[in-house]
């Protein structure tokens, strides 16, 4: 297997099947550190730099928490407006990264431009982790979701997935690429204007992903082992920042309610949402036996511990 030491984590399209299982296994090995709420010293001589050009709660702080759990150091920015990349100078990715690579040993980047972390990786001599790039991909989130499924269900192959939301979203792209490496049929449910793009569908067919599309969650929920939901009411990921404005409610086609789960879902199905949510999963679903999004949030720290340990060469 290829080593992860020094590698960028830009896209799940780059991942081989055995590499998924290796990352899951490393996460399983490191999980007791997070569970016992202690900090170890695995990365005590390493520093992570965060370069977040878009808002984030989970991705940035889970990476930071992961670094602290492994005894490492953290620096960086969470608001590009307070840097020369976000002020009058509009400093380029190249010029910014050529500085950041001297401030630490790995860079985690979120950007509103698709491909920005890839551009950073071209210039950086240290690993770049993609924390979400425009409509592109969100690889660390989907690795977190796979870890959640693997720990909850004991396997990944042979499970039926239902993905609900805006199929232009970066999480959906990473999910589809990841599932090409597993025996996992998936049904996508999205509003017509947010459905899978024709060129992306062609690409998925070439990878032999077993996928179908449906109009309403009611048509697909009964056979799902894993239900992954994202908002259809959401901001434009190509903008650096958007304040809350007027927005509509989620139509029933794309909503997972307590009644729907009770009446139609498998009793042992699990419900994932990377969050933040709007009204597509009402709060009264939170304490049902299907919900796993809080577990997913915990696993977000564990998975980032694994990725940081791997790309920094502390685990092989
Ligand atoms: N799931 C996720 O990416 O959340 P943040 O936008 O808060 O990082």
PDB file of C-alpha atoms and ligand atoms in Angstrom:
ATOM      1  CA  UNK A   1       0.000   0.000   0.000  1.00  0.00           C
ATOM      2  CA  UNK A   2       1.160   3.562  -0.698  1.00  0.00           C
ATOM      3  CA  UNK A   3       2.379   5.455   2.348  1.00  0.00           C
ATOM      4  CA  UNK A   4       0.279   8.380   3.568  1.00  0.00           C
ATOM      5  CA  UNK A   5       3.346  10.152   4.966  1.00  0.00           C
ATOM      6  CA  UNK A   6       3.686  13.528   3.276  1.00  0.00           C
ATOM      7  CA  UNK A   7       0.559  13.020   1.137  1.00  0.00           C
ATOM      8  CA  UNK A   8      -2.123  15.592   0.426  1.00  0.00           C
ATOM      9  CA  UNK A   9      -5.754  14.699   1.207  1.00  0.00           C
ATOM     10  CA  UNK A  10      -7.510  16.546  -1.593  1.00  0.00           C
ATOM     11  CA  UNK A  11     -10.081  14.164  -3.048  1.00  0.00           C
ATOM     12  CA  UNK A  12     -11.542  10.731  -2.333  1.00  0.00           C
ATOM     13  CA  UNK A  13     -11.189  10.012  -6.024  1.00  0.00           C
ATOM     14  CA  UNK A  14      -7.498   9.438  -5.193  1.00  0.00           C
ATOM     15  CA  UNK A  15      -8.218   6.773  -2.585  1.00  0.00           C
ATOM     16  CA  UNK A  16      -7.804   3.075  -3.271  1.00  0.00           C
ATOM     17  CA  UNK A  17     -10.102   0.587  -1.530  1.00  0.00           C
ATOM     18  CA  UNK A  18      -7.373  -0.748   0.790  1.00  0.00           C
ATOM     19  CA  UNK A  19      -6.460   2.832   1.748  1.00  0.00           C
ATOM     20  CA  UNK A  20      -9.997   3.477   3.002  1.00  0.00           C
ATOM     21  CA  UNK A  21      -9.755   0.441   5.256  1.00  0.00           C
ATOM     22  CA  UNK A  22      -6.286   1.481   6.433  1.00  0.00           C
ATOM     23  CA  UNK A  23      -7.482   4.956   7.435  1.00  0.00           C
ATOM     24  CA  UNK A  24     -10.480   3.420   9.246  1.00  0.00           C
ATOM     25  CA  UNK A  25      -8.172   1.047  11.083  1.00  0.00           C
ATOM     26  CA  UNK A  26      -5.834   3.849  12.194  1.00  0.00           C
ATOM     27  CA  UNK A  27      -8.853   5.832  13.418  1.00  0.00           C
ATOM     28  CA  UNK A  28      -9.985   2.770  15.413  1.00  0.00           C
ATOM     29  CA  UNK A  29      -6.520   2.526  16.995  1.00  0.00           C
ATOM     30  CA  UNK A  30      -6.466   6.204  18.023  1.00  0.00           C
ATOM     31  CA  UNK A  31     -10.095   6.402  19.177  1.00  0.00           C
ATOM     32  CA  UNK A  32      -9.371   5.437  22.822  1.00  0.00           C
ATOM     33  CA  UNK A  33      -7.370   8.678  23.216  1.00  0.00           C
ATOM     34  CA  UNK A  34     -10.432  10.755  22.296  1.00  0.00           C
ATOM     35  CA  UNK A  35     -12.769   8.514  24.303  1.00  0.00           C
ATOM     36  CA  UNK A  36     -10.702   8.955  27.470  1.00  0.00           C
ATOM     37  CA  UNK A  37     -10.524  12.732  26.877  1.00  0.00           C
ATOM     38  CA  UNK A  38      -6.777  12.819  27.340  1.00  0.00           C
ATOM     39  CA  UNK A  39      -4.034  14.310  25.208  1.00  0.00           C
ATOM     40  CA  UNK A  40      -1.175  12.102  24.008  1.00  0.00           C
ATOM     41  CA  UNK A  41       2.219  13.115  22.620  1.00  0.00           C
ATOM     42  CA  UNK A  42       2.160  11.433  19.202  1.00  0.00           C
ATOM     43  CA  UNK A  43       2.487  14.760  17.321  1.00  0.00           C
ATOM     44  CA  UNK A  44       4.202  16.785  20.047  1.00  0.00           C
ATOM     45  CA  UNK A  45       6.788  18.114  17.618  1.00  0.00           C
ATOM     46  CA  UNK A  46       4.328  19.033  14.865  1.00  0.00           C
ATOM     47  CA  UNK A  47       2.247  22.113  14.090  1.00  0.00           C
ATOM     48  CA  UNK A  48      -0.919  22.322  12.034  1.00  0.00           C
ATOM     49  CA  UNK A  49      -1.800  25.525  10.146  1.00  0.00           C
ATOM     50  CA  UNK A  50      -5.471  26.249   9.415  1.00  0.00           C
ATOM     51  CA  UNK A  51      -6.271  28.440   6.402  1.00  0.00           C
ATOM     52  CA  UNK A  52     -10.048  28.909   6.420  1.00  0.00           C
ATOM     53  CA  UNK A  53     -11.425  31.287   3.796  1.00  0.00           C
ATOM     54  CA  UNK A  54     -15.001  30.254   4.614  1.00  0.00           C
ATOM     55  CA  UNK A  55     -16.853  29.867   7.912  1.00  0.00           C
ATOM     56  CA  UNK A  56     -16.677  26.523   9.717  1.00  0.00           C
ATOM     57  CA  UNK A  57     -17.536  25.158  13.128  1.00  0.00           C
ATOM     58  CA  UNK A  58     -16.852  21.441  12.808  1.00  0.00           C
ATOM     59  CA  UNK A  59     -14.111  21.048  10.226  1.00  0.00           C
ATOM     60  CA  UNK A  60     -11.701  23.604  11.636  1.00  0.00           C
ATOM     61  CA  UNK A  61     -12.321  22.913  15.313  1.00  0.00           C
ATOM     62  CA  UNK A  62     -12.340  19.122  14.874  1.00  0.00           C
ATOM     63  CA  UNK A  63      -8.939  19.341  13.189  1.00  0.00           C
ATOM     64  CA  UNK A  64      -7.711  21.593  16.001  1.00  0.00           C
ATOM     65  CA  UNK A  65      -9.145  19.289  18.675  1.00  0.00           C
ATOM     66  CA  UNK A  66      -7.524  16.318  16.917  1.00  0.00           C
ATOM     67  CA  UNK A  67      -4.155  18.078  16.914  1.00  0.00           C
ATOM     68  CA  UNK A  68      -4.491  18.876  20.632  1.00  0.00           C
ATOM     69  CA  UNK A  69      -5.477  15.258  21.396  1.00  0.00           C
ATOM     70  CA  UNK A  70      -2.232  14.170  19.711  1.00  0.00           C
ATOM     71  CA  UNK A  71      -0.126  16.728  21.599  1.00  0.00           C
ATOM     72  CA  UNK A  72       0.549  18.922  18.562  1.00  0.00           C
ATOM     73  CA  UNK A  73       0.393  22.683  18.066  1.00  0.00           C
ATOM     74  CA  UNK A  74      -2.062  24.818  16.119  1.00  0.00           C
ATOM     75  CA  UNK A  75      -1.862  28.171  14.364  1.00  0.00           C
ATOM     76  CA  UNK A  76      -3.719  29.752  11.459  1.00  0.00           C
ATOM     77  CA  UNK A  77      -6.652  31.939  10.480  1.00  0.00           C
ATOM     78  CA  UNK A  78     -10.398  31.446  10.437  1.00  0.00           C
ATOM     79  CA  UNK A  79     -11.239  34.716   8.714  1.00  0.00           C
ATOM     80  CA  UNK A  80      -9.228  35.566   5.596  1.00  0.00           C
ATOM     81  CA  UNK A  81     -10.429  39.185   5.847  1.00  0.00           C
ATOM     82  CA  UNK A  82      -7.948  39.611   8.696  1.00  0.00           C
ATOM     83  CA  UNK A  83      -5.076  38.477   6.439  1.00  0.00           C
ATOM     84  CA  UNK A  84      -3.495  39.929   3.298  1.00  0.00           C
ATOM     85  CA  UNK A  85      -5.295  37.216   1.309  1.00  0.00           C
ATOM     86  CA  UNK A  86      -8.610  38.824   2.216  1.00  0.00           C
ATOM     87  CA  UNK A  87      -7.806  42.539   2.241  1.00  0.00           C
ATOM     88  CA  UNK A  88      -6.819  45.043  -0.452  1.00  0.00           C
ATOM     89  CA  UNK A  89      -3.883  42.887  -1.577  1.00  0.00           C
ATOM     90  CA  UNK A  90      -5.928  39.746  -2.301  1.00  0.00           C
ATOM     91  CA  UNK A  91      -2.695  37.801  -1.931  1.00  0.00           C
ATOM     92  CA  UNK A  92      -2.648  34.698  -4.122  1.00  0.00           C
ATOM     93  CA  UNK A  93      -2.900  31.108  -2.898  1.00  0.00           C
ATOM     94  CA  UNK A  94       0.696  30.616  -4.041  1.00  0.00           C
ATOM     95  CA  UNK A  95       2.075  33.575  -2.082  1.00  0.00           C
ATOM     96  CA  UNK A  96       0.042  32.689   1.009  1.00  0.00           C
ATOM     97  CA  UNK A  97       1.045  29.031   1.004  1.00  0.00           C
ATOM     98  CA  UNK A  98       4.695  29.925   0.401  1.00  0.00           C
ATOM     99  CA  UNK A  99       4.492  31.639   3.821  1.00  0.00           C
ATOM    100  CA  UNK A 100       2.333  29.098   5.670  1.00  0.00           C
ATOM    101  CA  UNK A 101       4.607  26.176   4.824  1.00  0.00           C
ATOM    102  CA  UNK A 102       7.245  27.710   7.132  1.00  0.00           C
ATOM    103  CA  UNK A 103       4.779  28.147   9.983  1.00  0.00           C
ATOM    104  CA  UNK A 104       3.890  24.487  10.394  1.00  0.00           C
ATOM    105  CA  UNK A 105       4.031  20.912   9.111  1.00  0.00           C
ATOM    106  CA  UNK A 106       0.555  20.455   7.569  1.00  0.00           C
ATOM    107  CA  UNK A 107      -2.043  22.916   6.236  1.00  0.00           C
ATOM    108  CA  UNK A 108      -5.795  22.386   6.463  1.00  0.00           C
ATOM    109  CA  UNK A 109      -7.553  24.625   3.948  1.00  0.00           C
ATOM    110  CA  UNK A 110     -11.207  25.518   3.352  1.00  0.00           C
ATOM    111  CA  UNK A 111     -11.859  27.762   0.379  1.00  0.00           C
ATOM    112  CA  UNK A 112     -14.815  29.045  -1.643  1.00  0.00           C
ATOM    113  CA  UNK A 113     -13.023  28.292  -4.918  1.00  0.00           C
ATOM    114  CA  UNK A 114     -13.164  24.723  -6.149  1.00  0.00           C
ATOM    115  CA  UNK A 115      -9.576  23.468  -6.590  1.00  0.00           C
ATOM    116  CA  UNK A 116      -7.960  26.025  -4.234  1.00  0.00           C
ATOM    117  CA  UNK A 117      -6.429  23.296  -1.984  1.00  0.00           C
ATOM    118  CA  UNK A 118      -5.126  21.578  -5.137  1.00  0.00           C
ATOM    119  CA  UNK A 119      -3.480  24.862  -6.151  1.00  0.00           C
ATOM    120  CA  UNK A 120      -2.005  25.141  -2.646  1.00  0.00           C
ATOM    121  CA  UNK A 121      -0.649  21.583  -2.926  1.00  0.00           C
ATOM    122  CA  UNK A 122       1.162  22.555  -6.121  1.00  0.00           C
ATOM    123  CA  UNK A 123       3.262  25.082  -4.183  1.00  0.00           C
ATOM    124  CA  UNK A 124       3.499  23.669  -0.659  1.00  0.00           C
ATOM    125  CA  UNK A 125       6.279  21.354   0.454  1.00  0.00           C
ATOM    126  CA  UNK A 126       4.079  20.091   3.323  1.00  0.00           C
ATOM    127  CA  UNK A 127       0.771  18.139   3.112  1.00  0.00           C
ATOM    128  CA  UNK A 128      -2.460  19.984   2.323  1.00  0.00           C
ATOM    129  CA  UNK A 129      -5.755  18.659   3.726  1.00  0.00           C
ATOM    130  CA  UNK A 130      -8.863  19.817   1.892  1.00  0.00           C
ATOM    131  CA  UNK A 131     -11.408  21.066   4.446  1.00  0.00           C
ATOM    132  CA  UNK A 132     -13.986  21.764   1.710  1.00  0.00           C
ATOM    133  CA  UNK A 133     -13.444  23.594  -1.589  1.00  0.00           C
ATOM    134  CA  UNK A 134     -16.398  25.389  -3.163  1.00  0.00           C
ATOM    135  CA  UNK A 135     -18.721  22.817  -4.695  1.00  0.00           C
ATOM    136  CA  UNK A 136     -15.710  20.482  -5.090  1.00  0.00           C
ATOM    137  CA  UNK A 137     -15.156  17.951  -2.319  1.00  0.00           C
ATOM    138  CA  UNK A 138     -15.114  17.481   1.448  1.00  0.00           C
ATOM    139  CA  UNK A 139     -12.998  14.349   1.870  1.00  0.00           C
ATOM    140  CA  UNK A 140     -12.416  14.458   5.643  1.00  0.00           C
ATOM    141  CA  UNK A 141     -16.183  14.692   6.267  1.00  0.00           C
ATOM    142  CA  UNK A 142     -16.985  11.615   4.209  1.00  0.00           C
ATOM    143  CA  UNK A 143     -14.103   9.658   5.779  1.00  0.00           C
ATOM    144  CA  UNK A 144     -15.714  10.578   9.105  1.00  0.00           C
ATOM    145  CA  UNK A 145     -19.058   9.268   7.828  1.00  0.00           C
ATOM    146  CA  UNK A 146     -17.517   6.013   6.612  1.00  0.00           C
ATOM    147  CA  UNK A 147     -15.883   5.571  10.023  1.00  0.00           C
ATOM    148  CA  UNK A 148     -19.267   6.138  11.668  1.00  0.00           C
ATOM    149  CA  UNK A 149     -20.911   3.522   9.437  1.00  0.00           C
ATOM    150  CA  UNK A 150     -18.041   1.062   9.946  1.00  0.00           C
ATOM    151  CA  UNK A 151     -18.144   1.369  13.732  1.00  0.00           C
ATOM    152  CA  UNK A 152     -21.962   1.319  13.935  1.00  0.00           C
ATOM    153  CA  UNK A 153     -22.645  -1.451  11.396  1.00  0.00           C
ATOM    154  CA  UNK A 154     -19.380  -3.414  11.554  1.00  0.00           C
ATOM    155  CA  UNK A 155     -18.951  -3.260   7.778  1.00  0.00           C
ATOM    156  CA  UNK A 156     -19.351  -1.023   4.749  1.00  0.00           C
ATOM    157  CA  UNK A 157     -19.835  -3.474   1.879  1.00  0.00           C
ATOM    158  CA  UNK A 158     -23.379  -4.701   1.344  1.00  0.00           C
ATOM    159  CA  UNK A 159     -25.138  -1.681   2.848  1.00  0.00           C
ATOM    160  CA  UNK A 160     -27.769   0.293   0.923  1.00  0.00           C
ATOM    161  CA  UNK A 161     -27.379   4.073   1.077  1.00  0.00           C
ATOM    162  CA  UNK A 162     -29.892   6.867   0.620  1.00  0.00           C
ATOM    163  CA  UNK A 163     -28.409  10.356   0.059  1.00  0.00           C
ATOM    164  CA  UNK A 164     -30.797  13.300   0.361  1.00  0.00           C
ATOM    165  CA  UNK A 165     -29.996  16.935  -0.381  1.00  0.00           C
ATOM    166  CA  UNK A 166     -28.251  19.129  -2.889  1.00  0.00           C
ATOM    167  CA  UNK A 167     -26.178  16.836  -5.099  1.00  0.00           C
ATOM    168  CA  UNK A 168     -23.942  19.730  -6.162  1.00  0.00           C
ATOM    169  CA  UNK A 169     -22.572  19.807  -2.609  1.00  0.00           C
ATOM    170  CA  UNK A 170     -18.972  18.903  -1.915  1.00  0.00           C
ATOM    171  CA  UNK A 171     -19.939  16.191   0.578  1.00  0.00           C
ATOM    172  CA  UNK A 172     -22.046  14.450  -2.071  1.00  0.00           C
ATOM    173  CA  UNK A 173     -19.149  14.417  -4.535  1.00  0.00           C
ATOM    174  CA  UNK A 174     -16.791  12.897  -1.973  1.00  0.00           C
ATOM    175  CA  UNK A 175     -19.471  10.388  -0.947  1.00  0.00           C
ATOM    176  CA  UNK A 176     -20.059   9.209  -4.510  1.00  0.00           C
ATOM    177  CA  UNK A 177     -16.327   8.846  -5.182  1.00  0.00           C
ATOM    178  CA  UNK A 178     -15.853   6.909  -1.919  1.00  0.00           C
ATOM    179  CA  UNK A 179     -18.691   4.468  -2.579  1.00  0.00           C
ATOM    180  CA  UNK A 180     -17.214   3.536  -5.971  1.00  0.00           C
ATOM    181  CA  UNK A 181     -14.722   1.476  -3.932  1.00  0.00           C
ATOM    182  CA  UNK A 182     -17.403  -0.479  -2.024  1.00  0.00           C
ATOM    183  CA  UNK A 183     -20.350  -2.746  -2.742  1.00  0.00           C
ATOM    184  CA  UNK A 184     -22.877  -0.074  -1.741  1.00  0.00           C
ATOM    185  CA  UNK A 185     -25.901   0.698  -3.931  1.00  0.00           C
ATOM    186  CA  UNK A 186     -27.049   4.283  -3.413  1.00  0.00           C
ATOM    187  CA  UNK A 187     -30.202   6.256  -4.223  1.00  0.00           C
ATOM    188  CA  UNK A 188     -29.920  10.029  -4.603  1.00  0.00           C
ATOM    189  CA  UNK A 189     -32.939  12.230  -3.816  1.00  0.00           C
ATOM    190  CA  UNK A 190     -32.613  15.902  -4.768  1.00  0.00           C
ATOM    191  CA  UNK A 191     -34.681  18.764  -6.165  1.00  0.00           C
ATOM    192  CA  UNK A 192     -34.392  18.764  -9.991  1.00  0.00           C
ATOM    193  CA  UNK A 193     -32.291  21.944  -9.998  1.00  0.00           C
ATOM    194  CA  UNK A 194     -29.903  20.367  -7.461  1.00  0.00           C
ATOM    195  CA  UNK A 195     -29.620  16.901  -8.976  1.00  0.00           C
ATOM    196  CA  UNK A 196     -26.414  15.138 -10.036  1.00  0.00           C
ATOM    197  CA  UNK A 197     -24.825  16.892 -13.001  1.00  0.00           C
ATOM    198  CA  UNK A 198     -24.826  14.848 -16.242  1.00  0.00           C
ATOM    199  CA  UNK A 199     -21.026  14.839 -16.499  1.00  0.00           C
ATOM    200  CA  UNK A 200     -20.686  13.664 -12.894  1.00  0.00           C
ATOM    201  CA  UNK A 201     -23.189  10.862 -13.540  1.00  0.00           C
ATOM    202  CA  UNK A 202     -21.146   9.779 -16.565  1.00  0.00           C
ATOM    203  CA  UNK A 203     -18.027   9.722 -14.426  1.00  0.00           C
ATOM    204  CA  UNK A 204     -19.769   7.630 -11.740  1.00  0.00           C
ATOM    205  CA  UNK A 205     -20.973   5.158 -14.374  1.00  0.00           C
ATOM    206  CA  UNK A 206     -17.387   4.702 -15.532  1.00  0.00           C
ATOM    207  CA  UNK A 207     -16.481   3.810 -11.944  1.00  0.00           C
ATOM    208  CA  UNK A 208     -19.407   1.322 -11.907  1.00  0.00           C
ATOM    209  CA  UNK A 209     -21.149   2.995  -8.971  1.00  0.00           C
ATOM    210  CA  UNK A 210     -24.545   1.289  -8.548  1.00  0.00           C
ATOM    211  CA  UNK A 211     -26.801   4.348  -8.262  1.00  0.00           C
ATOM    212  CA  UNK A 212     -30.394   5.377  -8.922  1.00  0.00           C
ATOM    213  CA  UNK A 213     -32.304   8.620  -8.490  1.00  0.00           C
ATOM    214  CA  UNK A 214     -35.721   9.148  -6.885  1.00  0.00           C
ATOM    215  CA  UNK A 215     -38.009  12.150  -6.423  1.00  0.00           C
ATOM    216  CA  UNK A 216     -39.162  11.587  -2.844  1.00  0.00           C
ATOM    217  CA  UNK A 217     -37.497  10.102   0.240  1.00  0.00           C
ATOM    218  CA  UNK A 218     -40.629   7.947   0.740  1.00  0.00           C
ATOM    219  CA  UNK A 219     -39.746   6.036  -2.441  1.00  0.00           C
ATOM    220  CA  UNK A 220     -36.314   4.977  -1.182  1.00  0.00           C
ATOM    221  CA  UNK A 221     -36.164   5.027   2.607  1.00  0.00           C
ATOM    222  CA  UNK A 222     -37.494   1.500   3.251  1.00  0.00           C
ATOM    223  CA  UNK A 223     -34.460  -0.285   1.848  1.00  0.00           C
ATOM    224  CA  UNK A 224     -31.808   2.097   3.213  1.00  0.00           C
ATOM    225  CA  UNK A 225     -29.279   0.949   5.816  1.00  0.00           C
ATOM    226  CA  UNK A 226     -27.592   4.356   5.868  1.00  0.00           C
ATOM    227  CA  UNK A 227     -29.497   7.614   5.330  1.00  0.00           C
ATOM    228  CA  UNK A 228     -27.219  10.613   4.730  1.00  0.00           C
ATOM    229  CA  UNK A 229     -28.954  13.982   4.683  1.00  0.00           C
ATOM    230  CA  UNK A 230     -27.728  17.441   3.720  1.00  0.00           C
ATOM    231  CA  UNK A 231     -29.756  20.663   3.414  1.00  0.00           C
ATOM    232  CA  UNK A 232     -31.486  21.744   0.228  1.00  0.00           C
ATOM    233  CA  UNK A 233     -31.895  25.190   1.816  1.00  0.00           C
ATOM    234  CA  UNK A 234     -28.304  26.391   2.054  1.00  0.00           C
ATOM    235  CA  UNK A 235     -25.760  29.043   1.066  1.00  0.00           C
ATOM    236  CA  UNK A 236     -23.791  29.262  -2.158  1.00  0.00           C
ATOM    237  CA  UNK A 237     -20.493  27.501  -1.504  1.00  0.00           C
ATOM    238  CA  UNK A 238     -18.686  29.609  -4.093  1.00  0.00           C
ATOM    239  CA  UNK A 239     -19.109  32.725  -1.892  1.00  0.00           C
ATOM    240  CA  UNK A 240     -16.561  33.510   0.816  1.00  0.00           C
ATOM    241  CA  UNK A 241     -19.267  34.288   3.354  1.00  0.00           C
ATOM    242  CA  UNK A 242     -23.034  34.697   3.355  1.00  0.00           C
ATOM    243  CA  UNK A 243     -25.158  36.043   6.185  1.00  0.00           C
ATOM    244  CA  UNK A 244     -28.562  34.488   6.845  1.00  0.00           C
ATOM    245  CA  UNK A 245     -31.241  35.999   4.636  1.00  0.00           C
ATOM    246  CA  UNK A 246     -34.765  35.082   3.596  1.00  0.00           C
ATOM    247  CA  UNK A 247     -35.074  31.402   2.878  1.00  0.00           C
ATOM    248  CA  UNK A 248     -37.815  28.852   2.334  1.00  0.00           C
ATOM    249  CA  UNK A 249     -38.642  25.641   4.146  1.00  0.00           C
ATOM    250  CA  UNK A 250     -37.533  22.177   3.086  1.00  0.00           C
ATOM    251  CA  UNK A 251     -40.184  20.396   0.975  1.00  0.00           C
ATOM    252  CA  UNK A 252     -41.417  17.018   2.316  1.00  0.00           C
ATOM    253  CA  UNK A 253     -39.571  15.209  -0.503  1.00  0.00           C
ATOM    254  CA  UNK A 254     -36.220  15.998   1.131  1.00  0.00           C
ATOM    255  CA  UNK A 255     -37.143  15.865   4.809  1.00  0.00           C
ATOM    256  CA  UNK A 256     -36.580  13.030   7.315  1.00  0.00           C
ATOM    257  CA  UNK A 257     -39.188  13.193  10.047  1.00  0.00           C
ATOM    258  CA  UNK A 258     -39.771  11.052  13.099  1.00  0.00           C
ATOM    259  CA  UNK A 259     -43.010   9.751  11.565  1.00  0.00           C
ATOM    260  CA  UNK A 260     -41.296   8.788   8.313  1.00  0.00           C
ATOM    261  CA  UNK A 261     -38.572   6.910  10.195  1.00  0.00           C
ATOM    262  CA  UNK A 262     -41.094   5.129  12.424  1.00  0.00           C
ATOM    263  CA  UNK A 263     -43.392   4.140   9.549  1.00  0.00           C
ATOM    264  CA  UNK A 264     -40.992   3.392   6.698  1.00  0.00           C
ATOM    265  CA  UNK A 265     -37.328   3.064   7.729  1.00  0.00           C
ATOM    266  CA  UNK A 266     -35.562  -0.157   8.695  1.00  0.00           C
ATOM    267  CA  UNK A 267     -35.450  -0.371  12.468  1.00  0.00           C
ATOM    268  CA  UNK A 268     -31.639  -0.633  12.386  1.00  0.00           C
ATOM    269  CA  UNK A 269     -30.977   2.040   9.735  1.00  0.00           C
ATOM    270  CA  UNK A 270     -28.687   4.890  10.779  1.00  0.00           C
ATOM    271  CA  UNK A 271     -29.210   8.565  10.009  1.00  0.00           C
ATOM    272  CA  UNK A 272     -26.214  10.809   9.275  1.00  0.00           C
ATOM    273  CA  UNK A 273     -26.001  14.575   8.795  1.00  0.00           C
ATOM    274  CA  UNK A 274     -22.677  16.415   8.662  1.00  0.00           C
ATOM    275  CA  UNK A 275     -24.415  19.580   9.994  1.00  0.00           C
ATOM    276  CA  UNK A 276     -25.229  22.463  10.088  1.00  0.00           C
ATOM    277  CA  UNK A 277     -28.877  21.661   9.432  1.00  0.00           C
ATOM    278  CA  UNK A 278     -31.904  23.698   8.547  1.00  0.00           C
ATOM    279  CA  UNK A 279     -35.319  21.987   8.953  1.00  0.00           C
ATOM    280  CA  UNK A 280     -34.572  18.826   6.932  1.00  0.00           C
ATOM    281  CA  UNK A 281     -34.162  16.833  10.164  1.00  0.00           C
ATOM    282  CA  UNK A 282     -36.427  18.287  12.877  1.00  0.00           C
ATOM    283  CA  UNK A 283     -34.974  18.308  16.425  1.00  0.00           C
ATOM    284  CA  UNK A 284     -37.442  15.658  17.632  1.00  0.00           C
ATOM    285  CA  UNK A 285     -35.517  13.101  15.540  1.00  0.00           C
ATOM    286  CA  UNK A 286     -32.396  13.685  17.640  1.00  0.00           C
ATOM    287  CA  UNK A 287     -33.232  11.196  20.391  1.00  0.00           C
ATOM    288  CA  UNK A 288     -34.641   8.486  18.121  1.00  0.00           C
ATOM    289  CA  UNK A 289     -32.653   5.281  17.679  1.00  0.00           C
ATOM    290  CA  UNK A 290     -31.867   6.187  14.062  1.00  0.00           C
ATOM    291  CA  UNK A 291     -29.887   9.370  14.687  1.00  0.00           C
ATOM    292  CA  UNK A 292     -26.089   9.112  14.641  1.00  0.00           C
ATOM    293  CA  UNK A 293     -25.088  12.713  13.880  1.00  0.00           C
ATOM    294  CA  UNK A 294     -23.755  13.415  17.356  1.00  0.00           C
ATOM    295  CA  UNK A 295     -21.675  10.236  17.123  1.00  0.00           C
ATOM    296  CA  UNK A 296     -20.593  11.472  13.700  1.00  0.00           C
ATOM    297  CA  UNK A 297     -19.443  14.751  15.314  1.00  0.00           C
ATOM    298  CA  UNK A 298     -17.333  12.816  17.842  1.00  0.00           C
ATOM    299  CA  UNK A 299     -15.927  10.656  15.057  1.00  0.00           C
ATOM    300  CA  UNK A 300     -14.988  13.862  13.227  1.00  0.00           C
ATOM    301  CA  UNK A 301     -12.248  14.411  15.814  1.00  0.00           C
ATOM    302  CA  UNK A 302     -11.138  10.772  15.702  1.00  0.00           C
ATOM    303  CA  UNK A 303     -10.900  10.703  11.893  1.00  0.00           C
ATOM    304  CA  UNK A 304      -8.899  13.949  11.815  1.00  0.00           C
ATOM    305  CA  UNK A 305      -6.537  12.430  14.415  1.00  0.00           C
ATOM    306  CA  UNK A 306      -5.989   9.503  12.058  1.00  0.00           C
ATOM    307  CA  UNK A 307      -5.422  11.682   8.992  1.00  0.00           C
ATOM    308  CA  UNK A 308      -3.007  14.018  10.778  1.00  0.00           C
ATOM    309  CA  UNK A 309      -1.062  11.093  12.268  1.00  0.00           C
ATOM    310  CA  UNK A 310      -0.828   9.459   8.832  1.00  0.00           C
ATOM    311  CA  UNK A 311       0.169  12.441   6.698  1.00  0.00           C
ATOM    312  CA  UNK A 312       2.674  13.573   9.353  1.00  0.00           C
ATOM    313  CA  UNK A 313       4.236  10.120   9.359  1.00  0.00           C
ATOM    314  CA  UNK A 314       3.496   9.310  13.020  1.00  0.00           C
ATOM    315  CA  UNK A 315       1.475   6.210  12.025  1.00  0.00           C
ATOM    316  CA  UNK A 316       2.114   3.943   9.055  1.00  0.00           C
TER     317      UNK A 316
HETATM  318  N1  LIG B   1     -19.811  19.553   8.347  1.00  0.00           N
HETATM  319  C1  LIG B   1     -19.087  20.677   8.157  1.00  0.00           C
HETATM  320  O1  LIG B   1     -18.272  20.774   7.228  1.00  0.00           O
HETATM  321  O2  LIG B   1     -19.350  21.639   9.073  1.00  0.00           O
HETATM  322  P1  LIG B   1     -18.618  23.069   9.158  1.00  0.00           P
HETATM  323  O3  LIG B   1     -19.035  23.849   7.914  1.00  0.00           O
HETATM  324  O4  LIG B   1     -19.101  23.683  10.432  1.00  0.00           O
HETATM  325  O5  LIG B   1     -17.133  22.807   9.145  1.00  0.00           O
END
